[in-house]
Amino acid sequence: MDKPDAVALTQSLLGFDTVNPPGREADCARHAAKLLQDWGYRVETHDFEPGRTSVVARAGGNGVKAPLCLTGHLDVVPLGARAWSRDPFAGETDGDRLYGRGTSDMKSGVAAIMLAARSFAKKLHGTPGVVLVLTASEENGCIGSRHLAGLPQLMGRAGALVVGEPTSNHPYVGHKGSLKFHADFRGVSAHGSMPELGVNAIYKAARAVGALASFDFRQPPHPVMGAATLSVGTFEGGSGVNLVPDAARIGVDIRTLPGMDHAALLGRLRALMGEDVEIVGIRDTKKTVV
């Protein structure tokens, strides 16, 4: 791996299972950090909890102008319920196709960032320089990047920020905001043969899901980012088929546009889902157009 090409480096990154949850980015992060260090970068690793590792690598820098920041994430989304036709961590190729969980989002992007950094490593002396930021736990609320941003005097300024997410090679100059939460619904348990004695929490959650499916943001689409979106991603409830469930939970993922008030939006959603809903685990990340 001293001089990998884009495919070989992507394959090496795919070999690390960084499915989030649980994440386990540490081994992948150490692999990337070692390569960057070998290529002449000053490298630091930072864990927001054991095994959840982000990488910050720097080269050049003159103290006059802020450096260029290249960034991407090391974690990937879960495999899903359907069986894969190929090993999701083997990085198999077939013609011009490369298979694996995270091939597109975004280990190929991380590989591209790293190879760009390698090509400039020896040309950055006396320039504003380059900073690479490879984060843990982007897929579950940008926890790694939030952790890095909170470390005193670590990140500093950036003259420009380039994110290697998959965009079909079209440059985009903005990013939607992210608002994620769980909504808990309470009921009263009873035996399944006498449901009239209980209060079914799943019915409450189901009615909320139906209302969310047709939710109107009252916001026109953005010329670059399109419309705001809402998706119910999880539904949990009940402890046995013969019991009226006294608890249910849904997980909601919202992507917002610049200018949208997240607090006001949460208030509207709370009213829509019912008075006794409890919204928990809020992860609120605002982004704006550059």
mmCIF file of C-alpha atoms in Angstrom:
data_model
loop_
_atom_site.group_PDB
_atom_site.id
_atom_site.type_symbol
_atom_site.label_atom_id
_atom_site.label_comp_id
_atom_site.label_asym_id
_atom_site.label_seq_id
_atom_site.Cartn_x
_atom_site.Cartn_y
_atom_site.Cartn_z
ATOM 1 C CA MET A 1 0.000 0.000 0.000
ATOM 2 C CA ASP A 2 2.962 2.364 -0.359
ATOM 3 C CA LYS A 3 1.756 3.677 -3.743
ATOM 4 C CA PRO A 4 -1.855 2.475 -4.126
ATOM 5 C CA ASP A 5 -4.072 3.578 -6.979
ATOM 6 C CA ALA A 6 -7.646 4.744 -6.388
ATOM 7 C CA VAL A 7 -9.203 1.287 -6.715
ATOM 8 C CA ALA A 8 -6.627 -0.470 -4.528
ATOM 9 C CA LEU A 9 -6.897 2.157 -1.797
ATOM 10 C CA THR A 10 -10.704 2.040 -1.863
ATOM 11 C CA GLN A 11 -10.557 -1.762 -1.615
ATOM 12 C CA SER A 12 -8.256 -1.546 1.390
ATOM 13 C CA LEU A 13 -10.660 0.833 3.145
ATOM 14 C CA LEU A 14 -13.647 -1.392 2.315
ATOM 15 C CA GLY A 15 -11.909 -4.274 4.076
ATOM 16 C CA PHE A 16 -12.560 -2.599 7.427
ATOM 17 C CA ASP A 17 -16.078 -3.182 8.757
ATOM 18 C CA THR A 18 -17.106 0.310 9.878
ATOM 19 C CA VAL A 19 -20.872 -0.214 9.712
ATOM 20 C CA ASN A 20 -22.547 2.337 11.990
ATOM 21 C CA PRO A 21 -23.906 1.316 14.396
ATOM 22 C CA PRO A 22 -21.632 0.367 16.067
ATOM 23 C CA GLY A 23 -18.953 2.067 13.950
ATOM 24 C CA ARG A 24 -15.592 0.600 14.982
ATOM 25 C CA GLU A 25 -13.644 3.048 12.821
ATOM 26 C CA ALA A 26 -10.397 2.703 14.802
ATOM 27 C CA ASP A 27 -8.627 0.140 12.585
ATOM 28 C CA CYS A 28 -9.628 1.919 9.373
ATOM 29 C CA ALA A 29 -8.538 5.242 10.870
ATOM 30 C CA ARG A 30 -5.152 3.855 11.893
ATOM 31 C CA HIS A 31 -4.670 2.441 8.391
ATOM 32 C CA ALA A 32 -5.376 5.812 6.796
ATOM 33 C CA ALA A 33 -3.274 7.637 9.385
ATOM 34 C CA LYS A 34 -0.261 5.388 8.740
ATOM 35 C CA LEU A 35 -0.411 6.007 4.991
ATOM 36 C CA LEU A 36 -0.729 9.764 5.419
ATOM 37 C CA GLN A 37 2.162 9.803 7.849
ATOM 38 C CA ASP A 38 4.292 7.824 5.400
ATOM 39 C CA TRP A 39 3.448 10.411 2.726
ATOM 40 C CA GLY A 40 4.762 13.242 4.893
ATOM 41 C CA TYR A 41 1.725 14.479 6.787
ATOM 42 C CA ARG A 42 1.629 15.425 10.465
ATOM 43 C CA VAL A 43 -1.080 13.130 11.778
ATOM 44 C CA GLU A 44 -3.215 13.053 14.911
ATOM 45 C CA THR A 45 -5.991 10.645 15.877
ATOM 46 C CA HIS A 46 -8.810 11.485 18.271
ATOM 47 C CA ASP A 47 -11.392 9.163 19.845
ATOM 48 C CA PHE A 48 -14.743 10.463 21.042
ATOM 49 C CA GLU A 49 -15.149 7.066 22.713
ATOM 50 C CA PRO A 50 -13.139 3.817 22.571
ATOM 51 C CA GLY A 51 -12.858 2.524 19.008
ATOM 52 C CA ARG A 52 -14.493 5.603 17.452
ATOM 53 C CA THR A 53 -11.500 7.283 15.874
ATOM 54 C CA SER A 54 -11.140 10.344 13.647
ATOM 55 C CA VAL A 55 -7.988 11.443 11.812
ATOM 56 C CA VAL A 56 -6.573 14.954 11.328
ATOM 57 C CA ALA A 57 -3.554 15.247 9.009
ATOM 58 C CA ARG A 58 -1.697 18.424 7.988
ATOM 59 C CA ALA A 59 1.005 19.443 5.559
ATOM 60 C CA GLY A 60 2.367 22.872 4.718
ATOM 61 C CA GLY A 61 0.922 25.975 6.337
ATOM 62 C CA ASN A 62 2.351 29.488 6.425
ATOM 63 C CA GLY A 63 0.239 31.194 9.072
ATOM 64 C CA VAL A 64 -0.826 33.896 6.627
ATOM 65 C CA LYS A 65 -3.754 32.272 4.891
ATOM 66 C CA ALA A 66 -5.989 29.466 6.109
ATOM 67 C CA PRO A 67 -5.393 26.011 4.583
ATOM 68 C CA LEU A 68 -7.595 24.010 2.260
ATOM 69 C CA CYS A 69 -9.555 21.360 4.189
ATOM 70 C CA LEU A 70 -10.449 18.036 2.552
ATOM 71 C CA THR A 71 -12.885 15.962 4.577
ATOM 72 C CA GLY A 72 -14.852 12.722 4.545
ATOM 73 C CA HIS A 73 -16.169 10.079 6.924
ATOM 74 C CA LEU A 74 -14.993 6.555 7.658
ATOM 75 C CA ASP A 75 -18.242 4.968 8.852
ATOM 76 C CA VAL A 76 -20.852 3.418 6.546
ATOM 77 C CA VAL A 77 -24.563 2.654 6.784
ATOM 78 C CA PRO A 78 -25.858 -0.821 7.795
ATOM 79 C CA LEU A 79 -26.000 -3.697 5.324
ATOM 80 C CA GLY A 80 -29.816 -3.863 5.229
ATOM 81 C CA ALA A 81 -32.079 -6.890 5.493
ATOM 82 C CA ARG A 82 -31.596 -8.314 1.980
ATOM 83 C CA ALA A 83 -28.750 -10.743 1.363
ATOM 84 C CA TRP A 84 -25.827 -9.345 -0.616
ATOM 85 C CA SER A 85 -24.822 -11.060 -3.853
ATOM 86 C CA ARG A 86 -21.171 -10.244 -3.070
ATOM 87 C CA ASP A 87 -19.082 -9.935 0.072
ATOM 88 C CA PRO A 88 -19.742 -6.373 1.290
ATOM 89 C CA PHE A 89 -16.223 -6.054 2.713
ATOM 90 C CA ALA A 90 -14.132 -7.747 0.013
ATOM 91 C CA GLY A 91 -14.006 -4.935 -2.526
ATOM 92 C CA GLU A 92 -14.705 -7.248 -5.464
ATOM 93 C CA THR A 93 -14.512 -5.858 -8.991
ATOM 94 C CA ASP A 94 -16.447 -6.792 -12.105
ATOM 95 C CA GLY A 95 -15.457 -4.841 -15.183
ATOM 96 C CA ASP A 96 -15.638 -1.173 -14.253
ATOM 97 C CA ARG A 97 -17.714 -1.802 -11.122
ATOM 98 C CA LEU A 98 -16.442 -2.020 -7.541
ATOM 99 C CA TYR A 99 -18.683 -3.677 -4.950
ATOM 100 C CA GLY A 100 -18.835 -3.196 -1.192
ATOM 101 C CA ARG A 101 -20.637 -1.409 1.611
ATOM 102 C CA GLY A 102 -19.447 2.167 1.506
ATOM 103 C CA THR A 103 -17.931 2.008 -1.978
ATOM 104 C CA SER A 104 -19.839 5.146 -2.932
ATOM 105 C CA ASP A 105 -20.620 6.640 0.488
ATOM 106 C CA MET A 106 -17.875 7.313 0.997
ATOM 107 C CA LYS A 107 -14.719 5.236 1.087
ATOM 108 C CA SER A 108 -14.016 5.964 -2.561
ATOM 109 C CA GLY A 109 -14.288 9.647 -1.652
ATOM 110 C CA VAL A 110 -11.872 9.176 1.230
ATOM 111 C CA ALA A 111 -9.488 7.349 -1.104
ATOM 112 C CA ALA A 112 -9.685 10.235 -3.598
ATOM 113 C CA ILE A 113 -8.971 12.751 -0.844
ATOM 114 C CA MET A 114 -5.990 10.764 0.367
ATOM 115 C CA LEU A 115 -4.502 10.311 -3.100
ATOM 116 C CA ALA A 116 -4.931 14.004 -3.867
ATOM 117 C CA ALA A 117 -3.144 14.738 -0.607
ATOM 118 C CA ARG A 118 -0.334 12.354 -1.528
ATOM 119 C CA SER A 119 0.175 14.033 -4.907
ATOM 120 C CA PHE A 120 0.634 17.449 -3.256
ATOM 121 C CA ALA A 121 2.503 16.369 -0.127
ATOM 122 C CA LYS A 122 5.923 17.519 -1.356
ATOM 123 C CA LYS A 123 4.637 20.766 -2.915
ATOM 124 C CA LEU A 124 3.086 22.441 0.118
ATOM 125 C CA HIS A 125 6.090 24.026 1.840
ATOM 126 C CA GLY A 126 5.452 27.733 2.340
ATOM 127 C CA THR A 127 1.858 27.499 1.107
ATOM 128 C CA PRO A 128 -1.317 27.826 3.206
ATOM 129 C CA GLY A 129 -1.253 24.022 3.255
ATOM 130 C CA VAL A 130 -3.773 21.213 3.348
ATOM 131 C CA VAL A 131 -5.682 19.668 6.257
ATOM 132 C CA LEU A 132 -7.378 16.281 5.937
ATOM 133 C CA VAL A 133 -10.187 15.509 8.373
ATOM 134 C CA LEU A 134 -11.483 11.911 8.279
ATOM 135 C CA THR A 135 -14.291 11.565 10.784
ATOM 136 C CA ALA A 136 -15.996 8.800 12.719
ATOM 137 C CA SER A 137 -19.769 8.514 13.104
ATOM 138 C CA GLU A 138 -20.972 10.847 10.383
ATOM 139 C CA GLU A 139 -23.898 8.562 9.563
ATOM 140 C CA ASN A 140 -25.305 8.757 13.071
ATOM 141 C CA GLY A 141 -25.379 12.474 13.771
ATOM 142 C CA CYS A 142 -21.909 13.792 12.792
ATOM 143 C CA ILE A 143 -20.665 12.888 16.274
ATOM 144 C CA GLY A 144 -17.007 12.615 15.291
ATOM 145 C CA SER A 145 -16.862 16.007 13.603
ATOM 146 C CA ARG A 146 -18.726 17.624 16.493
ATOM 147 C CA HIS A 147 -16.168 16.107 18.872
ATOM 148 C CA LEU A 148 -13.251 17.465 16.839
ATOM 149 C CA ALA A 149 -14.829 20.917 16.641
ATOM 150 C CA GLY A 150 -15.081 20.975 20.431
ATOM 151 C CA LEU A 151 -11.414 20.212 21.088
ATOM 152 C CA PRO A 152 -9.547 23.391 22.076
ATOM 153 C CA GLN A 153 -7.283 24.849 19.396
ATOM 154 C CA LEU A 154 -7.366 21.720 17.219
ATOM 155 C CA MET A 155 -9.151 22.615 14.020
ATOM 156 C CA GLY A 156 -8.462 26.325 13.488
ATOM 157 C CA ARG A 157 -9.669 28.035 10.318
ATOM 158 C CA ALA A 158 -10.110 26.693 6.792
ATOM 159 C CA GLY A 159 -9.822 28.773 3.637
ATOM 160 C CA ALA A 160 -12.191 26.399 1.861
ATOM 161 C CA LEU A 161 -13.806 23.066 2.702
ATOM 162 C CA VAL A 162 -14.174 20.243 0.180
ATOM 163 C CA VAL A 163 -16.347 17.259 1.176
ATOM 164 C CA GLY A 164 -15.844 14.076 -0.838
ATOM 165 C CA GLU A 165 -19.440 12.805 -0.664
ATOM 166 C CA PRO A 166 -20.835 11.077 -3.787
ATOM 167 C CA THR A 167 -22.359 13.675 -6.124
ATOM 168 C CA SER A 168 -21.796 11.958 -9.511
ATOM 169 C CA ASN A 169 -18.812 14.278 -9.925
ATOM 170 C CA HIS A 170 -20.987 17.396 -9.941
ATOM 171 C CA PRO A 171 -19.785 20.099 -7.526
ATOM 172 C CA TYR A 172 -22.387 21.236 -5.017
ATOM 173 C CA VAL A 173 -21.984 24.366 -2.935
ATOM 174 C CA GLY A 174 -24.324 23.621 -0.077
ATOM 175 C CA HIS A 175 -25.575 20.993 2.340
ATOM 176 C CA LYS A 176 -28.937 20.350 3.905
ATOM 177 C CA GLY A 177 -29.347 20.524 7.657
ATOM 178 C CA SER A 178 -30.029 17.361 9.630
ATOM 179 C CA LEU A 179 -32.585 16.910 12.379
ATOM 180 C CA LYS A 180 -33.030 13.425 13.807
ATOM 181 C CA PHE A 181 -35.040 12.238 16.805
ATOM 182 C CA HIS A 182 -37.017 9.383 18.335
ATOM 183 C CA ALA A 183 -40.667 9.792 19.302
ATOM 184 C CA ASP A 184 -41.942 7.656 22.198
ATOM 185 C CA PHE A 185 -45.598 6.723 22.658
ATOM 186 C CA ARG A 186 -47.052 5.293 25.872
ATOM 187 C CA GLY A 187 -50.074 3.055 26.358
ATOM 188 C CA VAL A 188 -51.551 0.637 28.878
ATOM 189 C CA SER A 189 -50.813 -3.074 28.682
ATOM 190 C CA ALA A 190 -53.580 -5.671 28.653
ATOM 191 C CA HIS A 191 -54.054 -9.238 27.474
ATOM 192 C CA GLY A 192 -54.554 -9.611 23.746
ATOM 193 C CA SER A 193 -57.900 -11.312 24.356
ATOM 194 C CA MET A 194 -59.222 -8.189 26.096
ATOM 195 C CA PRO A 195 -57.726 -5.256 24.199
ATOM 196 C CA GLU A 196 -60.514 -2.946 25.382
ATOM 197 C CA LEU A 197 -58.839 -2.939 28.810
ATOM 198 C CA GLY A 198 -55.627 -1.473 27.451
ATOM 199 C CA VAL A 199 -54.350 1.444 25.391
ATOM 200 C CA ASN A 200 -52.395 0.396 22.311
ATOM 201 C CA ALA A 201 -49.190 2.440 21.962
ATOM 202 C CA ILE A 202 -48.519 1.017 18.505
ATOM 203 C CA TYR A 203 -51.810 2.456 17.256
ATOM 204 C CA LYS A 204 -50.708 5.863 18.531
ATOM 205 C CA ALA A 205 -47.372 5.539 16.775
ATOM 206 C CA ALA A 206 -49.039 4.313 13.581
ATOM 207 C CA ARG A 207 -51.348 7.323 13.498
ATOM 208 C CA ALA A 208 -48.325 9.575 13.956
ATOM 209 C CA VAL A 209 -46.494 7.851 11.100
ATOM 210 C CA GLY A 210 -49.499 8.353 8.850
ATOM 211 C CA ALA A 211 -49.570 12.046 9.695
ATOM 212 C CA LEU A 212 -45.816 12.396 9.116
ATOM 213 C CA ALA A 213 -46.099 10.741 5.691
ATOM 214 C CA SER A 214 -47.999 13.747 4.361
ATOM 215 C CA PHE A 215 -46.245 16.454 6.386
ATOM 216 C CA ASP A 216 -45.991 19.811 4.592
ATOM 217 C CA PHE A 217 -42.833 21.760 5.407
ATOM 218 C CA ARG A 218 -44.365 24.939 3.945
ATOM 219 C CA GLN A 219 -40.987 25.648 2.419
ATOM 220 C CA PRO A 220 -40.289 26.051 -1.305
ATOM 221 C CA PRO A 221 -37.517 23.895 -2.784
ATOM 222 C CA HIS A 222 -34.007 25.309 -2.762
ATOM 223 C CA PRO A 223 -32.486 25.964 -6.225
ATOM 224 C CA VAL A 224 -29.443 23.794 -5.405
ATOM 225 C CA MET A 225 -30.603 21.327 -2.751
ATOM 226 C CA GLY A 226 -34.208 20.742 -3.714
ATOM 227 C CA ALA A 227 -36.944 20.100 -1.162
ATOM 228 C CA ALA A 228 -36.740 19.438 2.554
ATOM 229 C CA THR A 229 -37.388 15.774 3.349
ATOM 230 C CA LEU A 230 -38.762 13.630 6.161
ATOM 231 C CA SER A 231 -38.354 9.874 6.550
ATOM 232 C CA VAL A 232 -39.523 7.527 9.305
ATOM 233 C CA GLY A 233 -36.603 5.111 9.496
ATOM 234 C CA THR A 234 -37.449 2.852 12.460
ATOM 235 C CA PHE A 235 -40.578 1.533 14.183
ATOM 236 C CA GLU A 236 -40.390 -0.435 17.441
ATOM 237 C CA GLY A 237 -43.077 -1.588 19.825
ATOM 238 C CA GLY A 238 -44.641 -4.383 21.801
ATOM 239 C CA SER A 239 -43.231 -7.289 23.775
ATOM 240 C CA GLY A 240 -45.503 -10.127 22.666
ATOM 241 C CA VAL A 241 -48.158 -10.789 20.056
ATOM 242 C CA ASN A 242 -50.710 -11.643 22.745
ATOM 243 C CA LEU A 243 -50.247 -8.371 24.667
ATOM 244 C CA VAL A 244 -51.553 -4.890 24.054
ATOM 245 C CA PRO A 245 -48.330 -2.866 23.711
ATOM 246 C CA ASP A 246 -47.740 -0.168 26.310
ATOM 247 C CA ALA A 247 -44.772 1.389 24.476
ATOM 248 C CA ALA A 248 -43.782 2.183 20.901
ATOM 249 C CA ARG A 249 -41.044 4.250 19.328
ATOM 250 C CA ILE A 250 -40.368 5.653 15.875
ATOM 251 C CA GLY A 251 -37.150 7.183 14.514
ATOM 252 C CA VAL A 252 -37.423 10.224 12.263
ATOM 253 C CA ASP A 253 -34.804 11.674 9.880
ATOM 254 C CA ILE A 254 -35.366 15.204 8.549
ATOM 255 C CA ARG A 255 -33.173 17.131 6.104
ATOM 256 C CA THR A 256 -33.787 20.862 6.166
ATOM 257 C CA LEU A 257 -32.977 23.881 4.024
ATOM 258 C CA PRO A 258 -31.188 27.129 4.872
ATOM 259 C CA GLY A 259 -33.397 29.484 6.835
ATOM 260 C CA MET A 260 -35.582 26.783 8.391
ATOM 261 C CA ASP A 261 -36.050 27.082 12.161
ATOM 262 C CA HIS A 262 -35.415 23.654 13.697
ATOM 263 C CA ALA A 263 -37.012 24.526 17.044
ATOM 264 C CA ALA A 264 -40.183 25.745 15.365
ATOM 265 C CA LEU A 265 -40.213 22.657 13.147
ATOM 266 C CA LEU A 266 -39.966 20.364 16.172
ATOM 267 C CA GLY A 267 -42.873 22.216 17.742
ATOM 268 C CA ARG A 268 -45.044 21.613 14.680
ATOM 269 C CA LEU A 269 -44.117 17.931 14.583
ATOM 270 C CA ARG A 270 -44.811 17.471 18.290
ATOM 271 C CA ALA A 271 -48.289 18.953 17.890
ATOM 272 C CA LEU A 272 -48.936 16.784 14.829
ATOM 273 C CA MET A 273 -47.989 13.529 16.568
ATOM 274 C CA GLY A 274 -50.168 14.087 19.643
ATOM 275 C CA GLU A 275 -50.041 15.639 23.075
ATOM 276 C CA ASP A 276 -48.584 12.616 24.878
ATOM 277 C CA VAL A 277 -45.649 12.030 22.509
ATOM 278 C CA GLU A 278 -42.182 12.334 24.036
ATOM 279 C CA ILE A 279 -39.417 13.408 21.653
ATOM 280 C CA VAL A 280 -36.010 12.105 22.729
ATOM 281 C CA GLY A 281 -32.474 11.735 21.380
ATOM 282 C CA ILE A 282 -32.575 14.894 19.290
ATOM 283 C CA ARG A 283 -29.568 15.337 16.983
ATOM 284 C CA ASP A 284 -29.602 18.761 15.441
ATOM 285 C CA THR A 285 -27.019 19.699 12.809
ATOM 286 C CA LYS A 286 -27.569 22.869 10.843
ATOM 287 C CA LYS A 287 -25.821 23.477 7.549
ATOM 288 C CA THR A 288 -26.058 26.491 5.267
ATOM 289 C CA VAL A 289 -25.207 27.267 1.691
ATOM 290 C CA VAL A 290 -21.713 28.646 1.173
#
